[in-house]
Tab-separated table of C-alpha atoms and ligand atoms in Angstrom:
chain	number	residue	atom	x	y	z
A	488	MET	CA	305.162	0.604	40.013
A	489	LYS	CA	304.875	-2.002	42.761
A	490	LYS	CA	304.453	-5.636	41.668
A	491	VAL	CA	301.547	-7.990	42.209
A	492	GLY	CA	302.635	-11.300	43.706
A	493	ILE	CA	300.559	-14.252	42.548
A	494	VAL	CA	300.934	-17.456	44.530
A	495	MET	CA	299.086	-20.656	43.670
A	496	GLY	CA	298.936	-23.783	45.763
A	497	SER	CA	299.637	-26.051	42.797
A	498	ASP	CA	300.477	-25.672	39.132
A	499	SER	CA	297.107	-27.353	38.557
A	500	ASP	CA	295.590	-23.967	39.529
A	501	LEU	CA	297.214	-22.260	36.518
A	502	PRO	CA	294.193	-22.500	34.152
A	503	ILE	CA	292.251	-20.372	36.654
A	504	VAL	CA	295.165	-18.092	37.549
A	505	SER	CA	295.849	-17.375	33.870
A	506	LYS	CA	292.767	-15.110	33.829
A	507	ALA	CA	294.450	-12.939	36.474
A	508	ILE	CA	297.704	-12.966	34.523
A	509	ASN	CA	295.922	-11.867	31.337
A	510	THR	CA	294.233	-8.998	33.170
A	511	LEU	CA	297.484	-7.776	34.730
A	512	ARG	CA	299.178	-7.955	31.325
A	513	ALA	CA	296.362	-5.927	29.751
A	514	PHE	CA	297.005	-3.171	32.318
A	515	GLU	CA	300.794	-3.509	31.992
A	516	VAL	CA	301.078	-4.140	35.721
A	517	PRO	CA	304.243	-6.013	36.734
A	518	PHE	CA	303.721	-9.347	38.447
A	519	GLU	CA	305.531	-12.463	39.574
A	520	VAL	CA	303.966	-15.930	39.761
A	521	HIS	CA	304.942	-18.678	42.233
A	522	VAL	CA	303.799	-22.127	43.263
A	523	TYR	CA	303.928	-22.325	47.059
A	524	SER	CA	301.591	-24.417	49.145
A	525	ALA	CA	300.377	-23.640	52.657
A	526	HIS	CA	300.637	-27.357	53.395
A	527	ARG	CA	303.331	-28.787	51.110
A	528	THR	CA	305.864	-25.910	51.226
A	529	PRO	CA	304.768	-23.863	54.268
A	530	ALA	CA	308.237	-22.462	55.004
A	531	GLN	CA	308.689	-21.118	51.460
A	532	ALA	CA	305.169	-19.653	51.408
A	533	ALA	CA	305.799	-17.885	54.720
A	534	GLU	CA	309.225	-16.620	53.653
A	535	PHE	CA	307.818	-15.225	50.415
A	536	ALA	CA	305.111	-13.306	52.285
A	537	GLN	CA	307.505	-12.081	54.987
A	538	ASN	CA	309.827	-10.570	52.364
A	539	ALA	CA	307.184	-9.463	49.853
A	540	GLU	CA	306.973	-5.815	50.907
A	541	ALA	CA	310.777	-5.419	50.919
A	542	ASN	CA	310.906	-7.152	47.526
A	543	GLY	CA	308.706	-4.542	45.859
A	544	PHE	CA	305.275	-6.148	46.004
A	545	GLY	CA	302.242	-3.967	46.736
A	546	VAL	CA	299.591	-6.647	46.935
A	547	LEU	CA	299.431	-10.450	46.935
A	548	ILE	CA	296.957	-12.764	45.221
A	549	ALA	CA	296.659	-16.333	46.503
A	550	ALA	CA	294.852	-19.033	44.539
A	551	ALA	CA	294.142	-22.431	46.043
A	552	GLY	CA	291.572	-25.182	46.011
A	553	MET	CA	290.268	-27.772	48.477
A	554	ALA	CA	291.376	-26.884	52.070
A	555	ALA	CA	292.489	-23.519	50.720
A	556	HIS	CA	294.549	-22.044	53.534
A	557	LEU	CA	297.121	-20.366	51.291
A	558	ALA	CA	295.680	-16.833	51.296
A	559	GLY	CA	295.317	-16.878	55.072
A	560	ALA	CA	298.775	-18.345	55.563
A	561	LEU	CA	300.301	-15.543	53.466
A	562	ALA	CA	298.173	-12.884	55.164
A	563	ALA	CA	299.465	-14.094	58.534
A	564	GLN	CA	302.997	-13.168	57.458
A	565	THR	CA	302.496	-9.699	55.916
A	566	THR	CA	300.496	-6.499	56.249
A	567	LEU	CA	300.259	-6.182	52.456
A	568	PRO	CA	296.691	-6.675	51.224
A	569	VAL	CA	296.044	-10.318	50.314
A	570	ILE	CA	293.354	-11.308	47.828
A	571	GLY	CA	292.179	-14.918	47.890
A	572	ILE	CA	290.876	-16.836	44.878
A	573	PRO	CA	289.019	-19.975	45.966
A	574	CYS	CA	289.586	-22.507	43.167
A	575	LYS	CA	287.013	-25.106	42.218
A	576	SER	CA	288.381	-28.649	42.374
A	577	ASN	CA	286.850	-31.998	41.442
A	578	THR	CA	284.523	-32.232	44.409
A	579	LEU	CA	282.258	-29.850	46.368
A	580	ASP	CA	282.114	-27.267	43.540
A	581	GLY	CA	284.625	-24.944	45.200
A	582	ILE	CA	282.549	-24.431	48.345
A	583	ASP	CA	285.365	-26.053	50.336
A	584	ALA	CA	287.912	-23.534	49.024
A	585	LEU	CA	285.495	-20.602	49.355
A	586	LEU	CA	284.849	-21.238	53.032
A	587	SER	CA	288.509	-21.999	53.764
A	588	THR	CA	289.567	-18.729	52.132
A	589	VAL	CA	286.858	-16.358	53.311
A	590	GLN	CA	286.371	-17.383	56.931
A	591	MET	CA	289.394	-15.644	58.393
A	592	PRO	CA	289.693	-14.831	62.077
A	593	SER	CA	289.572	-11.146	63.038
A	594	GLY	CA	292.878	-9.349	62.717
A	595	ILE	CA	294.125	-11.186	59.612
A	596	PRO	CA	291.927	-10.142	56.664
A	597	VAL	CA	291.790	-11.815	53.265
A	598	ALA	CA	289.780	-10.104	50.508
A	599	THR	CA	288.066	-13.096	48.936
A	600	VAL	CA	286.707	-13.011	45.390
A	601	ALA	CA	284.211	-15.428	43.854
A	602	ILE	CA	285.033	-19.085	43.223
A	603	ASP	CA	287.481	-19.059	40.275
A	604	GLY	CA	287.165	-15.236	40.226
A	605	ALA	CA	290.714	-14.666	39.021
A	606	ALA	CA	289.977	-11.728	36.714
A	607	ASN	CA	288.300	-9.837	39.556
A	608	ALA	CA	291.224	-10.662	41.847
A	609	ALA	CA	293.547	-9.016	39.338
A	610	LEU	CA	291.237	-6.015	38.950
A	611	LEU	CA	291.061	-5.581	42.730
A	612	SER	CA	294.849	-5.739	42.952
A	613	ILE	CA	295.064	-3.076	40.233
A	614	GLU	CA	292.547	-0.910	42.111
A	615	ILE	CA	294.763	-1.138	45.197
A	616	LEU	CA	297.884	-0.125	43.250
A	617	ALA	CA	295.898	2.624	41.494
A	618	LEU	CA	295.307	4.389	44.824
A	619	SER	CA	298.798	5.842	44.430
A	620	ASP	CA	298.997	5.788	40.626
A	621	PRO	CA	296.737	8.246	38.751
A	622	ALA	CA	297.640	6.799	35.311
A	623	LEU	CA	296.585	3.331	36.423
A	624	SER	CA	293.406	4.754	37.924
A	625	ALA	CA	292.603	6.399	34.566
A	626	LYS	CA	293.047	3.044	32.802
A	627	LEU	CA	290.583	1.426	35.209
A	628	LYS	CA	288.034	4.160	34.523
A	629	GLU	CA	288.490	3.709	30.743
A	630	LYS	CA	287.829	-0.017	31.121
A	631	ARG	CA	284.605	0.649	33.044
A	632	VAL	CA	283.384	2.919	30.227
A	633	LYS	CA	284.274	0.305	27.565
A	634	ASP	CA	282.657	-2.515	29.567
A	635	ALA	CA	279.457	-0.479	29.978
A	636	ALA	CA	279.381	0.288	26.245
A	637	ALA	CA	279.697	-3.442	25.491
A	638	VAL	CA	276.712	-4.231	27.731
A	639	LEU	CA	274.609	-1.481	26.143
A	640	GLU	CA	275.497	-2.872	22.712
A	641	LYS	CA	274.177	-6.262	23.851
A	642	ASP	CA	271.029	-4.556	25.116
A	643	ARG	CA	270.449	-3.008	21.690
A	644	ALA	CA	271.097	-6.366	19.974
A	645	ILE	CA	268.569	-8.164	22.233
A	646	LEU	CA	265.993	-5.451	21.627
A	647	ASP	CA	266.417	-5.806	17.851
A	648	ARG	CA	266.286	-9.616	17.945
A	649	LEU	CA	263.347	-10.077	20.353
B	348	RP5	C1	295.422	-27.163	46.563
B	348	RP5	O1	295.009	-28.442	46.249
B	348	RP5	C2	295.870	-26.558	45.273
B	348	RP5	O2	295.728	-25.164	45.300
B	348	RP5	C3	294.980	-27.206	44.242
B	348	RP5	O3	293.851	-26.395	43.935
B	348	RP5	C4	294.517	-28.472	44.940
B	348	RP5	C5	294.979	-29.727	44.245
B	348	RP5	O4	296.374	-29.695	44.085
B	348	RP5	P1	297.096	-30.809	43.188
B	348	RP5	O5	296.795	-32.103	43.830
B	348	RP5	O6	296.507	-30.686	41.799
B	348	RP5	O7	298.559	-30.447	43.198
B	348	RP5	O8	296.439	-27.143	47.498
């Protein structure tokens, strides 16, 4: 199976990124995690993205806060799909990172999830890999059924209580 490459702009993003890691582990999808910054280590970030396809990655996830150019910087260097996680920092409630991640110029797409939406980023990366992996696709479908059952259980509980 191809790997998911997770890149975060700082190790301070790890509490958010850990939700993506947990999701990938639950699906037994191989991944590799790096700290590369679009601004502080631009050469290493670019090199990683340039070589990602040859190194066995099928999709990249980029998590960054503030002026969050990491996802776009990686996307500029590869035709692999890149998923951006805008991370909330101490100011502006993550709107800064959301706009920096989502507002890509035409030709270089970044699939942007919600602010701090790391679990969805992982699920989207799994959906991309599942396009060529029927077993993985079946696992995704099982999860949808379980998730729906959990919501219906909550519905019954609310009905009983109120
Ligand atoms: C971004 O700046 C990082 O992705 C992080 O979210 C934010 C703050 O980084 P640190 O100052 O904590 O290293 O580049």
